[in-house]
Amino acid sequence: MQLPDYGFTGNVATCTPGTTSATYRQAVLDQIAWYRAMAGVPSDLVLNTTYNQKAQAAALIMARAGGLSHYPAQSS
């Protein structure tokens, strides 16, 4: 499955988390649901706006830092 353009509206340089397009988020959710269904686990998934915003902010921090960490620096 080809994912649609992610439509990122943020900016790493200015520390603006932004968001991704609704079409992209739905396509990712559909892929996850498919894999869950194939594994025999519940696939009735919904997105949570609050969690999505927090995940987007965390992704921005990791992109800005140039790596993944459970303990990112307080400033970058």
Coordinates of N, CA, C and O in Angstrom, one line a residue:
M1 N 0.8 -1.2 0.0 CA 0.0 0.0 0.0 C 0.9 1.2 0.0 O 1.8 1.4 0.8
Q2 N 0.6 2.1 -0.9 CA 1.3 3.4 -1.0 C 0.6 4.4 -0.1 O -0.5 4.7 -0.2
L3 N 1.4 5.0 0.9 CA 0.8 6.0 1.8 C 0.7 7.3 1.0 O 1.6 7.6 0.2
P4 N -0.3 8.1 1.3 CA -0.4 9.4 0.7 C 0.6 10.3 1.3 O 1.3 10.0 2.3
D5 N 0.8 11.5 0.7 CA 1.7 12.5 1.2 C 1.4 12.8 2.6 O 0.2 12.9 3.0
Y6 N 2.4 12.9 3.5 CA 2.1 13.1 4.9 C 1.6 14.5 5.3 O 1.0 14.7 6.3
G7 N 1.8 15.4 4.5 CA 1.3 16.8 4.7 C 1.7 17.4 6.0 O 0.9 18.1 6.7
F8 N 3.0 17.3 6.3 CA 3.5 17.8 7.6 C 3.5 19.3 7.5 O 3.9 20.0 6.6
T9 N 2.9 19.9 8.6 CA 2.7 21.4 8.7 C 3.6 22.0 9.7 O 3.6 23.2 9.8
G10 N 4.4 21.2 10.3 CA 5.3 21.8 11.4 C 6.6 22.3 10.8 O 6.8 22.3 9.5
N11 N 7.5 22.7 11.7 CA 8.8 23.2 11.2 C 9.9 22.8 12.3 O 9.7 23.3 13.5
V12 N 10.8 21.9 12.0 CA 11.8 21.5 13.0 C 12.6 22.7 13.4 O 12.9 22.9 14.6
A13 N 13.0 23.5 12.5 CA 13.9 24.7 12.8 C 13.3 25.6 13.8 O 14.0 26.2 14.7
T14 N 12.0 25.8 13.8 CA 11.3 26.7 14.7 C 10.6 26.0 15.9 O 9.9 26.7 16.6
C15 N 10.8 24.7 16.0 CA 10.2 23.9 17.0 C 8.7 24.0 17.0 O 8.0 24.1 18.0
T16 N 8.1 23.9 15.8 CA 6.7 23.9 15.6 C 6.2 22.5 15.3 O 6.5 22.0 14.2
P17 N 5.6 21.8 16.2 CA 5.2 20.4 16.0 C 4.3 20.2 14.8 O 4.5 19.3 14.0
G18 N 3.4 21.1 14.6 CA 2.4 20.9 13.4 C 1.6 19.7 13.5 O 1.4 19.2 14.6
T19 N 1.3 19.2 12.4 CA 0.5 17.9 12.3 C 0.7 17.3 11.0 O 1.6 17.7 10.2
T20 N 0.1 16.2 10.7 CA 0.1 15.5 9.4 C -1.3 15.5 8.9 O -2.3 15.8 9.7
S21 N -1.5 15.3 7.6 CA -2.8 15.3 7.0 C -3.7 14.2 7.6 O -3.3 13.2 7.9
A22 N -5.0 14.5 7.6 CA -6.0 13.6 8.0 C -6.0 12.3 7.2 O -6.1 11.2 7.6
T23 N -5.7 12.5 5.9 CA -5.7 11.4 4.9 C -4.5 10.5 5.3 O -4.6 9.2 5.3
Y24 N -3.4 11.1 5.6 CA -2.2 10.3 6.0 C -2.4 9.5 7.3 O -2.2 8.3 7.4
R25 N -3.0 10.2 8.3 CA -3.2 9.6 9.6 C -4.2 8.4 9.4 O -4.0 7.3 10.0
Q26 N -5.2 8.6 8.6 CA -6.2 7.5 8.3 C -5.5 6.3 7.6 O -5.8 5.1 8.0
A27 N -4.6 6.6 6.7 CA -3.9 5.5 5.9 C -3.1 4.7 6.9 O -3.0 3.5 6.8
V28 N -2.4 5.4 7.8 CA -1.5 4.7 8.8 C -2.4 3.9 9.7 O -2.1 2.7 10.0
L29 N -3.5 4.4 10.2 CA -4.4 3.7 11.0 C -4.9 2.5 10.3 O -5.0 1.4 10.9
D30 N -5.3 2.6 9.1 CA -5.8 1.4 8.3 C -4.7 0.3 8.2 O -5.0 -0.8 8.3
Q31 N -3.5 0.7 8.0 CA -2.4 -0.3 7.9 C -2.2 -1.0 9.2 O -2.1 -2.2 9.3
I32 N -2.2 -0.2 10.3 CA -2.1 -0.9 11.7 C -3.2 -1.8 11.9 O -3.0 -2.9 12.4
A33 N -4.4 -1.4 11.6 CA -5.6 -2.2 11.8 C -5.5 -3.5 11.0 O -5.9 -4.6 11.5
W34 N -5.0 -3.4 9.8 CA -4.9 -4.6 8.9 C -3.9 -5.6 9.6 O -4.2 -6.8 9.7
Y35 N -2.7 -5.1 10.0 CA -1.8 -6.0 10.7 C -2.3 -6.6 11.9 O -2.1 -7.8 12.2
R36 N -3.1 -5.8 12.7 CA -3.7 -6.4 13.9 C -4.7 -7.4 13.6 O -4.8 -8.5 14.3
A37 N -5.5 -7.2 12.6 CA -6.5 -8.2 12.2 C -5.8 -9.5 11.7 O -6.3 -10.6 12.1
M38 N -4.7 -9.4 11.0 CA -4.0 -10.5 10.5 C -3.4 -11.3 11.7 O -3.2 -12.5 11.6
A39 N -3.1 -10.6 12.8 CA -2.5 -11.2 14.0 C -3.6 -11.8 14.9 O -3.3 -12.4 15.9
G40 N -4.9 -11.5 14.6 CA -6.0 -12.0 15.4 C -6.3 -11.2 16.6 O -6.9 -11.7 17.5
V41 N -5.9 -10.0 16.6 CA -6.2 -9.1 17.8 C -7.1 -8.0 17.3 O -7.2 -7.8 16.1
P42 N -7.9 -7.4 18.2 CA -8.8 -6.4 17.8 C -8.2 -5.3 16.9 O -7.1 -4.8 17.2
S43 N -9.0 -5.0 15.9 CA -8.5 -4.0 14.9 C -9.4 -2.8 14.8 O -9.2 -2.0 13.9
D44 N -10.3 -2.6 15.8 CA -11.2 -1.5 15.8 C -10.5 -0.3 16.5 O -10.6 -0.1 17.7
L45 N -9.7 0.4 15.8 CA -8.8 1.5 16.3 C -9.4 2.8 16.0 O -10.0 3.1 15.0
V46 N -9.1 3.8 16.9 CA -9.4 5.2 16.7 C -8.2 6.0 17.1 O -7.5 5.6 18.0
L47 N -8.1 7.1 16.5 CA -7.0 8.1 16.9 C -7.5 9.0 18.0 O -8.7 9.3 18.1
N48 N -6.6 9.3 18.9 CA -6.8 10.2 20.0 C -6.1 11.5 19.8 O -4.8 11.5 19.7
T49 N -6.8 12.6 19.6 CA -6.2 13.9 19.2 C -5.1 14.3 20.2 O -4.0 14.8 19.8
T50 N -5.4 14.2 21.5 CA -4.4 14.6 22.5 C -3.1 13.8 22.4 O -2.0 14.3 22.4
Y51 N -3.3 12.4 22.3 CA -2.1 11.6 22.1 C -1.3 11.9 20.8 O -0.1 11.9 20.8
N52 N -2.1 12.2 19.8 CA -1.5 12.5 18.5 C -0.6 13.7 18.6 O 0.5 13.8 18.1
Q53 N -1.1 14.8 19.3 CA -0.4 16.0 19.5 C 0.9 15.8 20.3 O 2.0 16.3 20.0
K54 N 0.8 15.0 21.3 CA 2.0 14.7 22.2 C 3.0 13.9 21.4 O 4.2 14.1 21.5
A55 N 2.5 12.9 20.6 CA 3.5 12.1 19.8 C 4.1 13.0 18.7 O 5.3 12.8 18.5
Q56 N 3.4 13.9 18.1 CA 4.0 14.8 17.1 C 5.0 15.7 17.8 O 6.1 15.9 17.2
A57 N 4.8 16.2 19.0 CA 5.8 17.0 19.7 C 7.0 16.2 20.0 O 8.1 16.7 19.9
A58 N 6.8 14.9 20.4 CA 8.0 14.1 20.7 C 8.8 13.8 19.5 O 10.0 13.8 19.5
A59 N 8.1 13.6 18.4 CA 8.8 13.3 17.1 C 9.6 14.5 16.7 O 10.7 14.4 16.2
L60 N 9.1 15.7 16.9 CA 9.8 17.0 16.6 C 11.1 17.1 17.5 O 12.1 17.4 17.0
I61 N 10.9 16.7 18.8 CA 12.1 16.8 19.7 C 13.2 15.8 19.2 O 14.4 16.2 19.1
M62 N 12.8 14.6 18.8 CA 13.8 13.6 18.3 C 14.4 14.1 17.0 O 15.6 13.9 16.8
A63 N 13.6 14.6 16.1 CA 14.1 15.1 14.8 C 15.1 16.2 15.0 O 16.2 16.3 14.4
R64 N 14.8 17.1 15.9 CA 15.6 18.3 16.2 C 16.9 17.8 16.9 O 18.0 18.3 16.6
A65 N 16.9 16.8 17.7 CA 18.0 16.3 18.4 C 18.9 15.3 17.5 O 20.0 15.1 17.8
G66 N 18.3 14.9 16.4 CA 19.0 14.0 15.5 C 19.1 12.6 16.0 O 20.0 11.8 15.6
G67 N 18.2 12.1 16.9 CA 18.2 10.8 17.4 C 17.1 10.5 18.4 O 16.4 11.4 18.8
L68 N 16.9 9.2 18.7 CA 15.9 8.8 19.6 C 16.4 8.7 21.0 O 17.5 8.2 21.2
S69 N 15.6 9.1 22.0 CA 16.0 9.0 23.4 C 14.8 9.0 24.3 O 13.9 9.7 24.0
H70 N 14.9 8.2 25.4 CA 13.8 8.3 26.4 C 14.1 9.5 27.3 O 13.2 9.9 28.1
Y71 N 15.3 10.0 27.2 CA 15.7 11.2 28.1 C 16.3 12.3 27.2 O 17.5 12.5 27.3
P72 N 15.5 12.9 26.4 CA 16.0 14.0 25.5 C 16.6 15.2 26.4 O 16.1 15.4 27.5
A73 N 17.5 15.9 25.8 CA 18.1 17.1 26.5 C 17.0 18.1 26.7 O 16.0 18.2 25.9
Q74 N 17.1 19.0 27.7 CA 16.1 20.0 28.0 C 16.1 21.1 26.9 O 15.1 21.8 26.7
S75 N 17.2 21.2 26.2 CA 17.3 22.2 25.1 C 18.1 21.7 23.9 O 19.0 20.9 24.1
S76 N 17.7 22.1 22.7 CA 18.5 21.6 21.5 C 18.5 22.8 20.6 O 17.6 23.5 20.4

